[in-house]
């Protein structure tokens, strides 16, 4: 049995994904421990797809234009390379503008009052200048990177508001909007970027006032998928999954209604979930009702609403552990990079934080806590790994465990209390002990 490698982060920031001294396994059971964590790799759950964030328009622009080539290359290695960095393996890309963009745009903008039902003016040229280059660089660093795509809004001319802000999708534009998806998928495929999955609409239950978005009711999403998007994607040679919903845990009735429509459900691979309302357990509740449908956790942003470093660090480690314990195949933060003013953004005020901060004035690069919390899972759990069974002590000493395809095991432990805790880990006939600091997280990895 090999030694156990250890990486730890602490709330006082003295350790930030710091590699510690390795631990030796022993055959004897450890005594005098507060907890015993038992790993049972015979009990398996979901297969993992990956971990990452989003190259929003703002993030891609900053990485490509606000850093020197040397700093950019170093950042990209630290983001996407598993040895030199945290090995990001999944990115969620906005289809057109989100709230974090220099301007509001789609892939088929026309003059006010005009329309383009033939999609003759469709183009991804906007993305060629800095979004596609950073995705290509990411794919070179991690060829197994998965890319999903979510629109914040259709082009304005497809909507009742005639703008990308507000409104709803016009009934006579369901078909052309599905064609818009296919055009996007084909254009990205032609650039060497296959799209793993799409959602119809980012946060369909919220109508923003300052940035692209629209309300999509469950019945509307079901109609769009079963009669338009699903049949079109089924005809494409390159497979692309459809995830439904793409919003918070507090409205599980939305994906449930789609799954209860058999014609829509047959095209849907699973549900995409966000962090900003409700509880993690909603993912398991829907999974139990519809066991054939998968679960993805697709957005959680760090921000000023949770004070750094203390509460924010523990909050994100909770999401790393509880989302995967509730069947999620992914853990995806929001912006990869934002600047010293939490932008660029079309918002009048932004309180979001990126994985890194890039100061536009000085060109300085800062790795935020979000980088390290994501790294506790993305650096060690490979796409294709299975979650395996481990007991957990909720709101106390929380755990999640995985088995990689090469047979190596990963255990993540988060101490949510202020006091150090002593625990033993048993895996088969082998055991090791560890003392974790209060308000700290640790990732263990060992070979077969």
Short mmCIF file of C-alpha atoms in Angstrom, two decimals:
data_model
loop_
_atom_site.label_atom_id
_atom_site.label_comp_id
_atom_site.label_asym_id
_atom_site.label_seq_id
_atom_site.Cartn_x
_atom_site.Cartn_y
_atom_site.Cartn_z
CA UNK A 1 0.00 0.00 0.00
CA UNK A 2 1.43 3.39 -0.97
CA UNK A 3 1.68 6.37 1.33
CA UNK A 4 -1.13 8.90 1.49
CA UNK A 5 -0.42 12.30 -0.06
CA UNK A 6 -1.96 15.25 1.76
CA UNK A 7 -2.95 18.80 0.69
CA UNK A 8 -4.43 21.24 3.19
CA UNK A 9 -6.01 24.70 3.24
CA UNK A 10 -6.68 26.67 6.42
CA UNK A 11 -8.96 29.57 7.18
CA UNK A 12 -6.06 31.82 8.24
CA UNK A 13 -4.58 31.40 4.73
CA UNK A 14 -1.26 30.10 6.08
CA UNK A 15 -1.95 27.01 3.99
CA UNK A 16 -3.64 27.27 0.59
CA UNK A 17 -3.77 23.86 -1.06
CA UNK A 18 -0.37 23.26 0.51
CA UNK A 19 1.18 19.82 0.17
CA UNK A 20 1.90 18.38 3.60
CA UNK A 21 4.07 15.49 4.72
CA UNK A 22 2.75 12.17 3.45
CA UNK A 23 1.11 9.70 5.85
CA UNK A 24 1.78 5.98 6.13
CA UNK A 25 -1.00 3.41 6.20
CA UNK A 26 -1.00 0.80 8.91
CA UNK A 27 -2.88 -2.46 9.38
CA UNK A 28 -3.84 -1.74 12.96
CA UNK A 29 -6.93 0.28 13.81
CA UNK A 30 -6.15 3.68 15.28
CA UNK A 31 -7.38 4.42 18.79
CA UNK A 32 -8.37 7.69 20.51
CA UNK A 33 -9.88 9.39 17.49
CA UNK A 34 -12.90 11.69 17.44
CA UNK A 35 -14.24 10.14 14.24
CA UNK A 36 -13.76 7.11 12.03
CA UNK A 37 -14.25 7.69 8.30
CA UNK A 38 -14.86 4.45 6.45
CA UNK A 39 -14.25 4.24 2.71
CA UNK A 40 -16.18 1.51 0.87
CA UNK A 41 -15.23 1.42 -2.78
CA UNK A 42 -17.61 -1.46 -3.42
CA UNK A 43 -20.44 1.07 -3.16
CA UNK A 44 -20.34 3.46 -6.10
CA UNK A 45 -22.47 6.40 -7.14
CA UNK A 46 -22.20 8.82 -10.09
CA UNK A 47 -19.35 9.02 -12.58
CA UNK A 48 -17.73 12.45 -12.56
CA UNK A 49 -17.59 14.68 -15.64
CA UNK A 50 -15.34 17.46 -14.37
CA UNK A 51 -14.78 20.62 -12.41
CA UNK A 52 -14.24 24.23 -13.45
CA UNK A 53 -15.77 27.62 -14.19
CA UNK A 54 -16.69 29.92 -17.10
CA UNK A 55 -14.72 31.91 -19.64
CA UNK A 56 -17.34 34.64 -19.74
CA UNK A 57 -16.75 37.51 -22.17
CA UNK A 58 -15.27 39.47 -19.25
CA UNK A 59 -13.04 36.62 -18.09
CA UNK A 60 -11.72 35.74 -21.53
CA UNK A 61 -11.02 39.39 -22.37
CA UNK A 62 -9.07 39.92 -19.15
CA UNK A 63 -7.01 36.76 -19.53
CA UNK A 64 -6.24 37.49 -23.18
CA UNK A 65 -5.77 41.27 -23.13
CA UNK A 66 -5.00 42.44 -19.59
CA UNK A 67 -2.10 40.08 -18.88
CA UNK A 68 1.34 39.81 -20.40
CA UNK A 69 1.84 36.64 -22.47
CA UNK A 70 4.11 35.28 -19.75
CA UNK A 71 1.53 35.85 -17.01
CA UNK A 72 -1.29 34.54 -19.22
CA UNK A 73 0.58 31.33 -20.02
CA UNK A 74 1.42 30.85 -16.35
CA UNK A 75 -2.21 31.42 -15.32
CA UNK A 76 -3.53 29.01 -17.93
CA UNK A 77 -1.12 26.30 -16.74
CA UNK A 78 -2.20 26.89 -13.15
CA UNK A 79 -5.84 26.64 -14.18
CA UNK A 80 -5.83 23.71 -16.61
CA UNK A 81 -2.69 21.65 -16.01
CA UNK A 82 -3.02 19.06 -13.25
CA UNK A 83 0.70 18.95 -12.36
CA UNK A 84 1.44 22.69 -12.41
CA UNK A 85 -2.06 23.75 -11.39
CA UNK A 86 -5.54 22.56 -10.45
CA UNK A 87 -6.44 20.71 -13.67
CA UNK A 88 -9.78 22.33 -14.58
CA UNK A 89 -11.66 19.78 -16.68
CA UNK A 90 -15.07 21.39 -17.38
CA UNK A 91 -16.07 24.88 -18.50
CA UNK A 92 -19.53 26.36 -18.94
CA UNK A 93 -19.63 28.89 -21.76
CA UNK A 94 -22.27 31.57 -22.25
CA UNK A 95 -23.81 31.53 -25.74
CA UNK A 96 -23.53 35.27 -26.34
CA UNK A 97 -23.49 37.92 -23.64
CA UNK A 98 -24.12 37.26 -19.96
CA UNK A 99 -24.04 39.85 -17.18
CA UNK A 100 -20.23 39.70 -17.34
CA UNK A 101 -19.53 41.12 -20.78
CA UNK A 102 -18.30 44.37 -22.29
CA UNK A 103 -21.58 44.78 -24.14
CA UNK A 104 -24.85 42.95 -24.80
CA UNK A 105 -24.58 40.82 -27.94
CA UNK A 106 -25.85 37.62 -29.54
CA UNK A 107 -24.63 35.63 -32.55
CA UNK A 108 -27.31 37.13 -34.79
CA UNK A 109 -27.84 40.82 -34.01
CA UNK A 110 -29.86 42.93 -36.45
CA UNK A 111 -31.06 46.51 -36.64
CA UNK A 112 -34.08 47.41 -34.48
CA UNK A 113 -37.26 46.26 -36.17
CA UNK A 114 -35.46 43.72 -38.37
CA UNK A 115 -35.36 39.94 -38.04
CA UNK A 116 -33.32 37.10 -39.53
CA UNK A 117 -35.39 33.93 -39.53
CA UNK A 118 -33.02 32.36 -42.07
CA UNK A 119 -30.09 33.07 -39.71
CA UNK A 120 -28.21 34.48 -42.70
CA UNK A 121 -26.27 36.83 -40.42
CA UNK A 122 -25.40 34.24 -37.80
CA UNK A 123 -21.72 34.47 -36.83
CA UNK A 124 -19.46 33.58 -33.91
CA UNK A 125 -16.92 36.20 -35.03
CA UNK A 126 -17.27 37.98 -31.69
CA UNK A 127 -15.76 34.94 -29.98
CA UNK A 128 -12.80 34.66 -32.35
CA UNK A 129 -10.86 37.59 -30.96
CA UNK A 130 -10.33 36.33 -27.39
CA UNK A 131 -12.86 33.68 -26.28
CA UNK A 132 -11.93 30.95 -28.76
CA UNK A 133 -8.16 31.53 -28.28
CA UNK A 134 -8.33 30.94 -24.52
CA UNK A 135 -10.54 27.86 -24.95
CA UNK A 136 -8.08 26.47 -27.51
CA UNK A 137 -5.22 27.08 -25.10
CA UNK A 138 -7.18 25.35 -22.34
CA UNK A 139 -7.81 22.33 -24.59
CA UNK A 140 -4.09 22.06 -25.37
CA UNK A 141 -3.32 22.02 -21.65
CA UNK A 142 -6.15 19.57 -20.88
CA UNK A 143 -7.34 17.66 -23.97
CA UNK A 144 -10.05 15.97 -21.87
CA UNK A 145 -11.69 19.32 -21.10
CA UNK A 146 -15.47 19.26 -21.52
CA UNK A 147 -17.29 22.39 -22.71
CA UNK A 148 -20.99 23.02 -22.09
CA UNK A 149 -22.92 26.06 -23.31
CA UNK A 150 -25.81 28.06 -21.88
CA UNK A 151 -27.54 31.10 -23.41
CA UNK A 152 -28.58 34.03 -21.26
CA UNK A 153 -30.96 35.12 -24.01
CA UNK A 154 -31.90 34.49 -27.63
CA UNK A 155 -31.27 37.38 -30.05
CA UNK A 156 -33.65 40.23 -29.22
CA UNK A 157 -35.65 39.90 -32.42
CA UNK A 158 -36.78 36.42 -31.35
CA UNK A 159 -38.37 37.81 -28.17
CA UNK A 160 -41.53 39.66 -27.19
CA UNK A 161 -39.36 42.45 -25.72
CA UNK A 162 -37.45 42.89 -29.02
CA UNK A 163 -34.32 43.03 -26.85
CA UNK A 164 -32.08 40.54 -25.07
CA UNK A 165 -33.20 42.00 -21.73
CA UNK A 166 -36.57 40.67 -20.51
CA UNK A 167 -39.43 39.32 -22.54
CA UNK A 168 -40.15 35.76 -23.60
CA UNK A 169 -39.44 33.68 -26.68
CA UNK A 170 -41.98 34.37 -29.43
CA UNK A 171 -44.05 31.27 -30.25
CA UNK A 172 -43.12 31.51 -33.94
CA UNK A 173 -39.41 31.57 -33.05
CA UNK A 174 -39.14 28.21 -31.29
CA UNK A 175 -37.94 26.52 -34.47
CA UNK A 176 -35.49 29.24 -35.48
CA UNK A 177 -34.08 29.35 -31.97
CA UNK A 178 -33.40 25.60 -32.16
CA UNK A 179 -31.69 26.24 -35.51
CA UNK A 180 -29.62 28.92 -33.74
CA UNK A 181 -28.38 26.27 -31.31
CA UNK A 182 -27.40 23.97 -34.16
CA UNK A 183 -25.57 26.81 -35.93
CA UNK A 184 -23.65 27.51 -32.72
CA UNK A 185 -22.78 23.86 -32.16
CA UNK A 186 -21.64 23.43 -35.77
CA UNK A 187 -19.57 26.63 -35.65
CA UNK A 188 -17.78 25.62 -32.46
CA UNK A 189 -17.28 22.08 -33.78
CA UNK A 190 -15.66 23.56 -36.90
CA UNK A 191 -13.26 25.40 -34.58
CA UNK A 192 -12.27 22.12 -32.94
CA UNK A 193 -14.40 22.72 -29.84
CA UNK A 194 -17.12 20.06 -29.47
CA UNK A 195 -19.89 21.08 -27.10
CA UNK A 196 -20.62 18.39 -24.53
CA UNK A 197 -23.99 19.73 -23.38
CA UNK A 198 -26.37 22.68 -23.64
CA UNK A 199 -29.18 24.17 -21.60
CA UNK A 200 -32.04 26.14 -23.14
CA UNK A 201 -31.80 29.09 -20.77
CA UNK A 202 -29.64 30.30 -17.90
CA UNK A 203 -31.82 30.81 -14.81
CA UNK A 204 -35.22 30.53 -16.52
CA UNK A 205 -37.08 31.56 -13.37
CA UNK A 206 -35.51 35.04 -13.19
CA UNK A 207 -36.05 38.07 -15.42
CA UNK A 208 -33.04 40.42 -15.08
CA UNK A 209 -33.43 44.18 -15.45
CA UNK A 210 -29.88 45.03 -16.55
CA UNK A 211 -28.55 42.02 -18.42
CA UNK A 212 -29.74 39.37 -20.90
CA UNK A 213 -32.33 36.92 -19.68
CA UNK A 214 -35.93 35.78 -19.93
CA UNK A 215 -38.55 33.75 -18.13
CA UNK A 216 -39.04 30.24 -19.48
CA UNK A 217 -41.79 28.24 -17.80
CA UNK A 218 -41.39 24.46 -17.49
CA UNK A 219 -44.09 23.77 -20.09
CA UNK A 220 -42.38 26.16 -22.51
CA UNK A 221 -39.01 24.48 -22.01
CA UNK A 222 -40.60 21.06 -22.49
CA UNK A 223 -42.26 22.21 -25.71
CA UNK A 224 -39.01 23.66 -27.03
CA UNK A 225 -37.05 20.51 -26.25
CA UNK A 226 -39.53 17.89 -27.47
CA UNK A 227 -40.63 19.59 -30.69
CA UNK A 228 -37.54 21.56 -31.72
CA UNK A 229 -34.17 21.27 -29.97
CA UNK A 230 -34.29 17.57 -29.13
CA UNK A 231 -35.11 16.30 -32.64
CA UNK A 232 -32.54 18.63 -34.23
CA UNK A 233 -29.71 17.56 -31.91
CA UNK A 234 -30.64 13.90 -32.36
CA UNK A 235 -29.88 14.26 -36.09
CA UNK A 236 -26.38 15.68 -35.58
CA UNK A 237 -23.39 13.37 -35.93
CA UNK A 238 -21.62 14.98 -32.96
CA UNK A 239 -23.62 14.13 -29.81
CA UNK A 240 -24.54 16.96 -27.45
CA UNK A 241 -26.48 16.37 -24.24
CA UNK A 242 -29.44 18.52 -23.20
CA UNK A 243 -29.61 19.51 -19.55
CA UNK A 244 -32.84 21.09 -18.37
CA UNK A 245 -33.56 23.89 -15.88
CA UNK A 246 -30.11 25.47 -15.08
CA UNK A 247 -31.33 27.33 -12.00
CA UNK A 248 -31.56 27.12 -8.21
CA UNK A 249 -32.39 24.23 -5.88
CA UNK A 250 -35.52 25.95 -4.57
CA UNK A 251 -37.76 25.15 -7.57
CA UNK A 252 -37.39 21.39 -8.11
CA UNK A 253 -40.84 21.39 -9.65
CA UNK A 254 -39.37 22.87 -12.85
CA UNK A 255 -37.27 19.85 -13.89
CA UNK A 256 -39.91 17.51 -12.44
CA UNK A 257 -42.53 18.92 -14.82
CA UNK A 258 -40.21 18.43 -17.80
CA UNK A 259 -39.46 14.82 -16.80
CA UNK A 260 -43.18 14.13 -16.45
CA UNK A 261 -43.56 14.97 -20.15
CA UNK A 262 -42.31 11.74 -21.77
CA UNK A 263 -41.76 13.30 -25.20
CA UNK A 264 -39.53 16.01 -23.72
CA UNK A 265 -37.90 13.78 -21.14
CA UNK A 266 -36.53 11.34 -23.69
CA UNK A 267 -34.20 14.06 -25.03
CA UNK A 268 -33.02 15.29 -21.61
CA UNK A 269 -29.89 13.83 -20.01
CA UNK A 270 -30.44 15.44 -16.62
CA UNK A 271 -30.76 18.65 -14.64
CA UNK A 272 -28.36 21.58 -14.22
CA UNK A 273 -28.52 23.29 -10.81
CA UNK A 274 -27.35 26.59 -9.30
CA UNK A 275 -26.48 27.51 -5.73
CA UNK A 276 -28.43 30.70 -5.01
CA UNK A 277 -31.59 29.29 -3.42
CA UNK A 278 -32.73 26.11 -1.71
CA UNK A 279 -30.70 23.17 -0.47
CA UNK A 280 -28.31 20.65 -1.98
CA UNK A 281 -30.69 17.81 -1.16
CA UNK A 282 -33.09 18.92 -3.92
CA UNK A 283 -30.71 17.27 -6.40
CA UNK A 284 -31.03 13.91 -4.63
CA UNK A 285 -34.81 14.25 -4.36
CA UNK A 286 -35.17 14.64 -8.12
CA UNK A 287 -32.58 11.90 -8.73
CA UNK A 288 -34.57 9.51 -6.54
CA UNK A 289 -37.77 10.31 -8.43
CA UNK A 290 -36.09 10.02 -11.83
CA UNK A 291 -33.10 7.69 -11.36
CA UNK A 292 -32.34 7.58 -15.08
CA UNK A 293 -31.57 11.32 -15.14
CA UNK A 294 -28.17 12.72 -14.24
CA UNK A 295 -27.27 15.73 -12.10
CA UNK A 296 -24.88 18.60 -12.78
CA UNK A 297 -24.03 21.53 -10.54
CA UNK A 298 -23.33 24.31 -13.03
CA UNK A 299 -22.96 27.64 -11.22
CA UNK A 300 -21.79 29.06 -7.91
CA UNK A 301 -20.18 32.48 -7.73
CA UNK A 302 -18.04 33.81 -4.96
CA UNK A 303 -18.89 37.35 -3.97
CA UNK A 304 -19.05 40.10 -1.43
CA UNK A 305 -22.33 38.80 0.02
CA UNK A 306 -20.24 36.14 1.83
CA UNK A 307 -17.33 37.69 3.77
CA UNK A 308 -13.87 36.49 2.68
CA UNK A 309 -11.80 34.48 3.60
CA UNK A 310 -13.46 32.77 6.54
CA UNK A 311 -17.11 32.14 5.71
CA UNK A 312 -16.59 32.08 1.96
CA UNK A 313 -13.92 29.39 2.16
CA UNK A 314 -16.05 27.10 4.30
CA UNK A 315 -19.15 27.85 2.19
CA UNK A 316 -17.41 26.74 -0.99
CA UNK A 317 -15.94 23.61 0.58
CA UNK A 318 -19.48 22.76 1.66
CA UNK A 319 -20.59 23.02 -1.97
CA UNK A 320 -17.67 20.86 -3.19
CA UNK A 321 -18.68 18.10 -0.78
CA UNK A 322 -22.46 18.37 -0.65
CA UNK A 323 -23.07 18.78 -4.38
CA UNK A 324 -21.09 15.64 -5.17
CA UNK A 325 -22.69 13.76 -2.26
CA UNK A 326 -26.03 14.67 -3.87
CA UNK A 327 -25.23 13.07 -7.21
CA UNK A 328 -23.66 15.98 -9.10
CA UNK A 329 -21.24 14.99 -11.84
CA UNK A 330 -19.65 18.45 -11.81
CA UNK A 331 -18.67 21.39 -9.62
CA UNK A 332 -18.58 24.63 -11.59
CA UNK A 333 -17.81 28.08 -10.20
CA UNK A 334 -18.72 31.20 -12.22
CA UNK A 335 -16.22 33.70 -13.69
CA UNK A 336 -12.69 32.47 -14.21
CA UNK A 337 -11.40 36.05 -13.91
CA UNK A 338 -12.75 39.47 -12.93
CA UNK A 339 -10.93 42.77 -12.44
CA UNK A 340 -10.40 45.08 -9.45
CA UNK A 341 -13.95 46.43 -9.90
CA UNK A 342 -15.60 42.99 -10.19
CA UNK A 343 -16.01 43.43 -13.93
CA UNK A 344 -16.05 44.09 -16.85
CA UNK A 345 -19.84 43.93 -16.60
CA UNK A 346 -23.03 45.42 -17.99
CA UNK A 347 -24.31 45.63 -14.40
CA UNK A 348 -24.43 49.02 -12.69
CA UNK A 349 -22.78 47.34 -9.69
CA UNK A 350 -21.12 43.94 -9.39
CA UNK A 351 -20.39 42.08 -6.17
CA UNK A 352 -19.14 38.87 -7.79
CA UNK A 353 -15.61 37.54 -7.44
CA UNK A 354 -13.67 35.56 -10.02
CA UNK A 355 -11.43 32.56 -9.43
CA UNK A 356 -8.63 35.04 -10.02
CA UNK A 357 -8.48 38.83 -9.95
CA UNK A 358 -6.71 40.63 -12.79
CA UNK A 359 -6.02 44.30 -12.04
CA UNK A 360 -6.48 46.22 -15.30
CA UNK A 361 -4.43 49.15 -14.03
CA UNK A 362 -1.36 47.26 -12.85
CA UNK A 363 -1.67 43.96 -14.72
CA UNK A 364 -1.29 42.21 -11.37
CA UNK A 365 -2.73 38.73 -10.99
CA UNK A 366 -4.21 37.47 -7.68
CA UNK A 367 -5.42 33.93 -7.00
CA UNK A 368 -8.62 34.12 -4.96
CA UNK A 369 -9.86 31.58 -2.45
CA UNK A 370 -12.14 30.15 -5.16
CA UNK A 371 -9.05 28.80 -6.94
CA UNK A 372 -8.04 26.76 -3.91
CA UNK A 373 -11.49 25.46 -3.01
CA UNK A 374 -11.99 24.24 -6.58
CA UNK A 375 -8.47 22.83 -6.57
CA UNK A 376 -9.28 20.57 -3.62
CA UNK A 377 -11.33 18.45 -6.02
CA UNK A 378 -10.27 19.40 -9.59
CA UNK A 379 -6.57 18.68 -9.10
CA UNK A 380 -7.11 15.18 -7.76
CA UNK A 381 -10.40 13.76 -9.09
CA UNK A 382 -10.15 12.98 -12.79
CA UNK A 383 -13.04 12.96 -15.26
CA UNK A 384 -14.35 9.41 -15.32
CA UNK A 385 -13.84 8.87 -11.59
CA UNK A 386 -16.66 7.40 -9.55
CA UNK A 387 -17.82 8.69 -6.22
CA UNK A 388 -17.49 5.92 -3.68
CA UNK A 389 -19.06 5.54 -0.28
CA UNK A 390 -17.80 7.40 2.77
CA UNK A 391 -19.63 8.30 5.95
CA UNK A 392 -19.93 11.98 6.78
CA UNK A 393 -20.69 14.06 9.87
CA UNK A 394 -22.82 16.92 8.57
CA UNK A 395 -22.05 20.45 9.80
CA UNK A 396 -19.11 18.96 11.67
CA UNK A 397 -16.58 16.84 9.78
CA UNK A 398 -17.84 16.47 6.21
CA UNK A 399 -16.40 14.04 3.67
CA UNK A 400 -16.65 12.80 0.10
CA UNK A 401 -14.58 10.09 -1.60
CA UNK A 402 -13.76 9.05 -5.17
CA UNK A 403 -11.96 6.31 -7.12
CA UNK A 404 -10.13 7.47 -10.23
CA UNK A 405 -9.93 5.34 -13.37
CA UNK A 406 -6.30 4.48 -12.54
CA UNK A 407 -7.45 3.01 -9.22
CA UNK A 408 -6.20 5.84 -7.02
CA UNK A 409 -8.49 7.02 -4.23
CA UNK A 410 -9.29 10.59 -3.19
CA UNK A 411 -10.87 11.68 0.09
CA UNK A 412 -11.87 15.30 0.80
CA UNK A 413 -12.51 16.28 4.41
CA UNK A 414 -13.78 19.66 5.64
CA UNK A 415 -13.78 20.56 9.32
CA UNK A 416 -16.66 23.00 9.75
CA UNK A 417 -15.97 23.54 13.46
CA UNK A 418 -13.48 25.94 15.04
CA UNK A 419 -11.61 23.19 16.91
CA UNK A 420 -9.00 20.71 15.62
CA UNK A 421 -10.37 17.21 15.05
CA UNK A 422 -8.62 13.85 15.17
CA UNK A 423 -9.95 11.18 12.85
CA UNK A 424 -9.05 7.80 11.44
CA UNK A 425 -9.64 6.76 7.84
CA UNK A 426 -10.16 3.09 7.03
CA UNK A 427 -10.00 1.69 3.51
CA UNK A 428 -10.26 -2.09 3.40
CA UNK A 429 -7.73 -3.51 5.85
CA UNK A 430 -5.69 -0.32 5.98
CA UNK A 431 -6.00 2.77 8.12
CA UNK A 432 -4.36 6.12 8.81
CA UNK A 433 -4.96 8.93 11.29
CA UNK A 434 -4.90 12.69 10.89
CA UNK A 435 -5.47 15.85 12.91
CA UNK A 436 -7.22 18.58 10.93
CA UNK A 437 -7.20 22.21 12.02
CA UNK A 438 -10.43 23.99 12.84
CA UNK A 439 -12.14 25.56 9.81
CA UNK A 440 -9.83 23.75 7.41
CA UNK A 441 -10.05 21.43 4.40
CA UNK A 442 -7.79 18.58 3.39
CA UNK A 443 -7.56 16.33 0.34
CA UNK A 444 -5.95 12.90 0.66
CA UNK A 445 -4.84 10.81 -2.32
CA UNK A 446 -3.38 7.32 -2.39
CA UNK A 447 -2.75 4.66 -5.00
CA UNK A 448 -4.42 1.26 -5.12
#
